[in-house]
XYZ file of C-alpha atoms in Angstrom:
438
model
C 143.496 75.363 96.415
C 145.032 73.546 99.904
C 142.902 71.426 102.067
C 142.697 71.726 106.382
C 142.187 69.179 108.446
C 142.531 69.359 112.081
C 142.581 66.113 113.801
C 141.286 65.895 117.468
C 143.217 61.944 118.734
C 144.778 61.765 122.032
C 145.545 58.255 121.822
C 149.137 57.747 120.313
C 148.288 54.549 118.400
C 144.908 55.705 117.047
C 146.654 58.445 116.064
C 149.542 57.046 113.613
C 147.091 54.968 112.228
C 145.047 57.654 111.018
C 148.132 59.416 109.411
C 149.253 56.694 108.459
C 146.420 56.126 106.355
C 146.416 59.951 105.124
C 149.619 60.317 104.436
C 148.270 56.768 101.539
C 145.215 58.652 99.849
C 145.733 60.026 97.044
C 143.611 63.198 98.047
C 144.539 66.877 96.734
C 147.003 68.812 98.657
C 145.808 67.986 102.275
C 147.887 69.760 105.342
C 147.287 68.060 108.681
C 146.693 70.300 111.770
C 147.266 67.622 114.616
C 145.013 68.318 118.295
C 145.080 66.266 121.351
C 142.560 67.859 123.293
C 139.782 69.539 122.754
C 140.200 73.104 123.720
C 143.832 72.998 121.750
C 141.327 72.100 119.180
C 139.030 74.779 119.544
C 141.771 77.281 119.543
C 142.694 76.035 115.807
C 139.373 76.775 115.165
C 139.857 80.237 116.679
C 142.978 80.876 114.733
C 143.502 78.609 111.856
C 141.704 77.740 108.610
C 139.984 74.670 108.348
C 137.938 72.874 106.163
C 137.101 69.504 107.476
C 137.342 67.856 111.144
C 138.283 64.480 111.876
C 137.275 64.557 116.053
C 137.653 61.446 118.334
C 134.884 61.021 120.949
C 136.389 60.458 123.794
C 138.920 63.229 124.671
C 141.179 63.677 128.634
C 138.785 67.317 128.650
C 135.800 65.913 126.701
C 133.537 62.841 125.925
C 130.577 61.692 124.016
C 128.661 64.573 122.386
C 130.340 66.962 124.544
C 133.443 67.115 122.667
C 131.193 67.609 119.265
C 128.767 69.699 120.820
C 131.681 72.232 121.720
C 133.161 72.092 117.932
C 129.684 73.023 116.482
C 129.409 76.049 118.674
C 133.199 77.601 117.220
C 132.374 76.906 113.353
C 128.645 75.659 113.087
C 129.441 75.267 109.224
C 132.139 73.046 109.368
C 131.998 69.576 108.236
C 133.177 67.218 111.454
C 133.726 63.785 111.067
C 133.326 61.806 114.512
C 136.035 58.875 115.314
C 134.132 56.414 117.395
C 135.076 52.462 119.339
C 134.502 49.708 118.043
C 131.061 48.601 119.674
C 129.564 52.350 120.258
C 127.408 51.929 117.624
C 124.783 53.959 120.005
C 126.811 57.124 120.335
C 127.655 57.067 116.998
C 124.211 57.651 116.069
C 123.415 60.017 118.048
C 125.994 62.124 117.001
C 124.574 61.681 113.441
C 121.114 62.940 114.513
C 123.323 66.476 116.220
C 124.316 67.030 112.316
C 127.969 65.051 112.560
C 129.169 64.432 108.875
C 129.738 60.982 109.111
C 131.112 58.139 111.772
C 134.151 55.726 111.650
C 134.918 53.214 113.568
C 138.786 53.272 114.089
C 138.754 49.549 114.305
C 137.843 48.909 110.524
C 139.043 51.963 109.235
C 140.749 51.639 105.703
C 141.461 54.072 103.694
C 139.245 53.477 101.217
C 136.831 53.977 104.003
C 138.673 57.085 105.295
C 138.812 58.248 101.377
C 135.345 58.364 100.840
C 134.759 60.670 104.027
C 136.668 63.011 103.790
C 136.384 63.815 99.790
C 132.498 63.415 100.558
C 133.210 66.265 103.608
C 135.783 68.348 101.953
C 133.348 68.812 98.754
C 130.878 69.523 101.100
C 132.783 72.510 102.215
C 133.268 73.607 98.979
C 130.279 74.256 98.283
C 129.783 75.918 101.056
C 132.656 78.311 101.058
C 131.671 78.786 97.676
C 127.803 79.698 98.441
C 129.081 82.468 101.668
C 131.332 84.069 98.947
C 128.182 84.261 96.583
C 126.155 85.642 99.334
C 128.497 88.528 100.225
C 128.504 89.184 96.580
C 125.111 89.252 96.190
C 125.527 91.688 98.895
C 127.530 94.147 98.448
C 125.624 94.464 94.863
C 122.674 95.210 96.885
C 124.607 97.649 98.893
C 126.611 98.866 95.623
C 122.940 99.000 93.631
C 121.490 101.291 96.743
C 123.801 103.568 97.036
C 124.167 104.019 93.084
C 120.546 104.833 93.794
C 120.514 107.021 96.386
C 123.072 109.139 94.387
C 121.053 108.828 91.429
C 117.801 110.077 93.217
C 119.702 112.524 94.472
C 121.492 113.960 91.895
C 117.699 113.628 89.585
C 115.539 115.466 91.853
C 117.931 118.597 92.373
C 117.589 119.985 89.199
C 113.711 118.040 88.393
C 112.345 120.392 91.367
C 114.527 123.368 89.799
C 112.552 122.690 86.633
C 108.740 122.258 88.233
C 109.641 125.365 90.668
C 110.590 127.197 87.782
C 107.386 126.303 85.490
C 105.244 127.360 88.603
C 106.518 130.520 88.230
C 106.379 131.050 85.213
C 102.253 130.379 84.819
C 102.665 132.575 87.468
C 103.200 134.990 85.092
C 101.762 137.080 81.988
C 101.483 133.948 79.379
C 99.423 133.308 75.620
C 96.889 130.152 75.907
C 99.488 128.754 74.005
C 102.075 129.419 76.296
C 100.113 127.983 78.939
C 99.433 124.550 77.399
C 103.182 124.294 76.671
C 103.688 124.908 80.974
C 100.996 123.261 81.945
C 102.570 119.493 79.216
C 106.239 121.064 81.281
C 104.374 120.401 84.822
C 102.446 117.091 83.889
C 106.025 115.298 82.539
C 107.675 117.214 85.914
C 105.686 115.232 87.793
C 105.036 112.108 86.170
C 108.668 111.888 86.375
C 109.346 112.836 90.125
C 106.294 109.865 90.782
C 108.961 107.366 88.808
C 111.442 108.845 90.800
C 110.180 108.203 94.143
C 108.276 104.904 93.220
C 112.357 104.029 92.466
C 113.502 104.553 95.949
C 109.946 103.061 97.554
C 110.610 99.635 96.153
C 113.952 99.446 96.457
C 113.500 99.915 100.303
C 110.856 97.439 100.353
C 113.480 94.997 99.142
C 115.966 96.317 101.175
C 113.116 95.611 104.438
C 113.872 99.299 105.299
C 109.968 100.740 105.334
C 109.016 101.901 108.111
C 105.178 102.033 109.328
C 103.457 105.270 111.007
C 101.130 104.991 113.836
C 98.723 108.542 114.071
C 95.616 109.302 113.754
C 93.837 109.913 110.726
C 90.403 110.108 109.023
C 89.922 107.305 106.245
C 87.080 109.547 104.554
C 89.190 112.150 103.565
C 91.864 109.900 102.590
C 89.941 108.255 99.770
C 88.655 111.843 98.505
C 92.019 112.534 98.868
C 93.114 109.622 96.762
C 90.103 109.569 94.149
C 91.456 113.781 94.189
C 94.154 113.004 92.631
C 93.274 110.795 89.975
C 89.672 112.422 89.531
C 91.024 114.904 85.782
C 92.772 111.584 84.390
C 89.433 109.525 84.344
C 87.673 112.442 83.387
C 90.783 112.705 79.976
C 89.591 109.538 79.528
C 85.760 109.846 80.268
C 86.050 107.141 82.176
C 83.209 106.775 85.725
C 85.394 107.457 88.583
C 83.371 106.549 91.620
C 84.094 106.031 95.802
C 81.680 104.023 97.113
C 81.776 103.666 101.319
C 79.361 101.279 103.030
C 77.714 101.981 106.463
C 79.763 101.292 109.074
C 83.221 102.088 107.836
C 85.356 104.443 110.446
C 86.060 107.940 110.409
C 89.058 108.635 112.690
C 91.414 105.685 112.568
C 94.827 105.217 113.792
C 97.744 103.864 111.450
C 100.286 105.389 108.364
C 97.842 107.450 106.329
C 100.612 107.675 103.522
C 101.120 104.233 102.102
C 97.739 103.678 102.909
C 97.264 106.591 100.187
C 100.095 105.409 98.394
C 98.715 102.523 97.666
C 95.289 103.307 97.032
C 96.579 105.697 94.258
C 98.790 103.058 92.485
C 96.346 100.493 92.714
C 93.544 103.013 91.621
C 95.850 104.558 88.453
C 96.569 101.341 86.930
C 92.681 100.669 87.367
C 92.067 104.153 84.858
C 95.466 103.588 83.240
C 94.210 100.081 81.952
C 90.759 100.563 81.154
C 90.125 102.239 78.310
C 86.081 103.358 78.543
C 83.387 102.243 81.300
C 83.838 102.793 84.863
C 86.417 102.829 88.241
C 84.845 101.961 91.034
C 86.276 101.955 94.611
C 83.839 100.447 96.997
C 85.202 100.450 101.375
C 83.029 98.484 103.671
C 83.823 96.389 106.784
C 85.217 93.509 106.257
C 82.852 90.536 105.812
C 85.692 88.007 106.634
C 86.248 89.221 110.227
C 83.400 92.010 111.359
C 85.945 93.099 114.005
C 85.626 96.503 114.628
C 87.916 98.567 112.655
C 88.500 95.917 109.894
C 87.927 97.589 106.453
C 87.854 95.935 102.927
C 89.236 97.859 100.043
C 88.069 97.428 96.471
C 88.931 98.715 93.347
C 87.409 97.226 90.208
C 87.221 98.434 86.533
C 85.603 97.510 82.953
C 89.268 97.761 81.573
C 91.292 95.208 79.379
C 91.926 92.070 82.249
C 94.846 90.237 83.477
C 95.274 86.675 81.642
C 95.738 83.808 84.376
C 98.948 83.071 84.068
C 99.981 86.874 84.787
C 97.510 87.203 87.574
C 100.131 84.816 89.767
C 103.827 87.238 88.565
C 101.267 90.012 90.155
C 100.448 88.813 93.304
C 103.483 86.803 93.498
C 107.140 88.400 93.046
C 107.105 92.079 91.778
C 106.863 91.257 87.750
C 105.418 93.878 86.152
C 102.738 92.705 82.655
C 104.272 93.040 79.719
C 106.638 96.195 78.538
C 104.566 96.704 75.285
C 101.577 97.122 76.666
C 102.996 98.880 79.454
C 104.686 100.998 76.927
C 101.682 102.139 75.262
C 99.479 103.434 78.268
C 102.619 104.935 80.058
C 104.200 104.503 83.610
C 106.750 102.149 85.091
C 104.657 99.135 85.656
C 105.366 99.351 88.947
C 102.588 100.131 90.886
C 101.850 96.957 91.962
C 104.841 96.151 92.778
C 105.641 98.743 95.086
C 101.005 98.484 96.549
C 101.696 94.383 97.359
C 105.086 94.258 99.999
C 103.172 97.639 101.394
C 99.895 96.102 101.908
C 101.280 93.257 103.545
C 103.605 95.534 105.565
C 100.242 96.802 107.329
C 98.965 93.271 107.733
C 97.026 92.813 104.658
C 96.923 90.294 101.505
C 96.021 91.163 97.684
C 93.563 90.051 96.351
C 92.999 89.401 92.478
C 89.732 88.928 90.058
C 90.179 88.841 86.495
C 88.538 87.528 83.559
C 90.916 88.588 80.535
C 88.306 91.455 78.218
C 86.007 92.342 81.070
C 88.198 93.562 83.464
C 89.593 92.937 86.903
C 89.123 93.274 90.873
C 92.080 94.150 93.520
C 91.562 93.607 97.002
C 92.578 93.981 100.352
C 91.591 94.021 103.742
C 93.680 95.139 107.098
C 92.432 96.256 110.816
C 92.772 99.851 111.927
C 92.682 100.995 115.808
C 89.967 103.572 116.527
C 91.185 106.871 116.984
C 89.155 108.537 119.690
C 86.811 111.352 118.576
C 87.904 114.790 118.830
C 85.857 116.832 121.722
C 84.944 119.994 120.512
C 85.309 122.718 118.011
C 89.156 122.138 116.884
C 91.324 125.399 117.704
C 91.612 128.168 115.171
C 95.334 127.750 113.664
C 95.272 130.441 110.677
C 97.836 133.067 110.428
C 96.095 135.962 112.011
C 97.547 140.056 110.635
C 100.756 140.645 108.313
C 103.418 138.103 108.913
C 106.263 139.144 110.985
C 109.761 139.524 108.217
C 112.009 136.891 109.185
C 115.739 136.457 109.292
C 116.734 132.683 107.034
C 120.223 131.119 106.493
C 119.343 129.055 103.282
C 122.524 126.570 102.763
C 122.278 125.351 99.406
C 125.184 123.435 97.410
C 122.906 123.488 94.483
C 122.538 126.840 92.196
C 119.890 125.618 90.438
C 117.993 125.173 93.803
C 118.652 127.842 95.078
C 117.741 130.096 92.726
C 114.586 128.619 93.280
C 114.274 129.331 96.487
C 115.131 133.381 96.168
C 112.939 133.624 93.721
C 110.255 132.262 96.170
C 110.583 134.229 98.454
C 110.887 137.413 96.069
C 108.356 139.565 97.345
C 107.671 139.140 100.773
C 108.609 140.760 104.080
C 111.365 138.350 104.616
C 115.405 138.801 104.333
C 116.987 135.484 102.357
C 121.399 134.985 103.323
C 122.079 132.033 101.399
C 125.599 130.694 100.953
C 126.625 127.971 99.092
C 128.248 124.747 101.262
C 128.044 124.186 105.461
C 130.959 125.834 105.935
C 129.894 129.607 105.241
C 126.443 128.649 106.552
C 128.436 127.562 110.376
C 130.211 130.802 109.815
C 127.216 133.039 108.741
C 125.232 131.475 111.877
C 127.766 132.292 114.367
C 127.971 135.781 113.017
C 124.719 136.583 112.260
C 121.158 136.113 114.105
C 118.743 134.330 112.765
C 114.584 133.331 113.138
C 114.750 130.032 110.471
């Protein structure tokens, strides 16, 4: 490949000497661009491909390190070899401290010195170009993966929603005991698949740095009850004692991202239930003893399960690497719980820690500090609807036939009137010609 060298030298005799040396060098194909002022050099850098710069430190429009600074601003990663006059050792040393690639003294310049400096600079520049190309390729691959995941998520979620909705409607019809059992299995399998799909989407969003935390008030105690309730049936089915202990001093009304905190707790508690065959899973919430600050809360999820070997603990708390795949498959799930929980905890200002002994159990802990919400004064207003609902005219625009049929089934038997269209153009046409409430 042709290499491009920019020589910035205003002295005719020095330029002829350097050009003569360059002509005798046994370098690969080298194209030379000569500039006599710094202004011309920066214009060339902005317009032409340049692989290395030979820069005189004394130019008509720049002297000393001023020229080096401007060249570096124009092309920050480009290797620059400065050319100094005999006796300019202090200036040459300063140039090297300012990230010049090398410094050559004109009076002592020969083919060997010039050849070595240029070969090293060209090799360094080639490495830089390859690294940048690899980074661009990785970013393109990452974008393609994100787009593929988003598309697959949409394509899977639409029929999965129809399957879950239809099974819900089916469960409301007269069924035999065996049919009811089949429908419940279908619902559990669908919920499990939907949870895996959500985990994959969340993991990709975390990797891409697209997770933003909400800041709103919520009841921490109620959130704990919700998280425990989601997993109590699974624990009962395994004969496990699932319990939660909230120590005095834990605030009730706090400000934070309730959805993400619930997701973390459900993942940690779910993992504990999954990897515990007998005994108990205990969730402990207490004021953080490390700080003692108001709003500082420590969460711990302990179990009497299989425990985790020391070498696996490092992976779980470092990179998002799940446990052994064979073990994961034998216990169900995709092994994504910790891969999602750990970065979410860090995003909320905490750090996940682990204490585990193989064969005896594990305890995952993290602490975070919440803002305290102001207590609500007086009773909450009664927002329950009164009387029969007013019939609504509803426009439904949905391109998936399964979802249209499902929503039409939901509205069947209600006083509301549903107008269904299959694309956006028809939706606009209907909206412009008729009146709708929703």
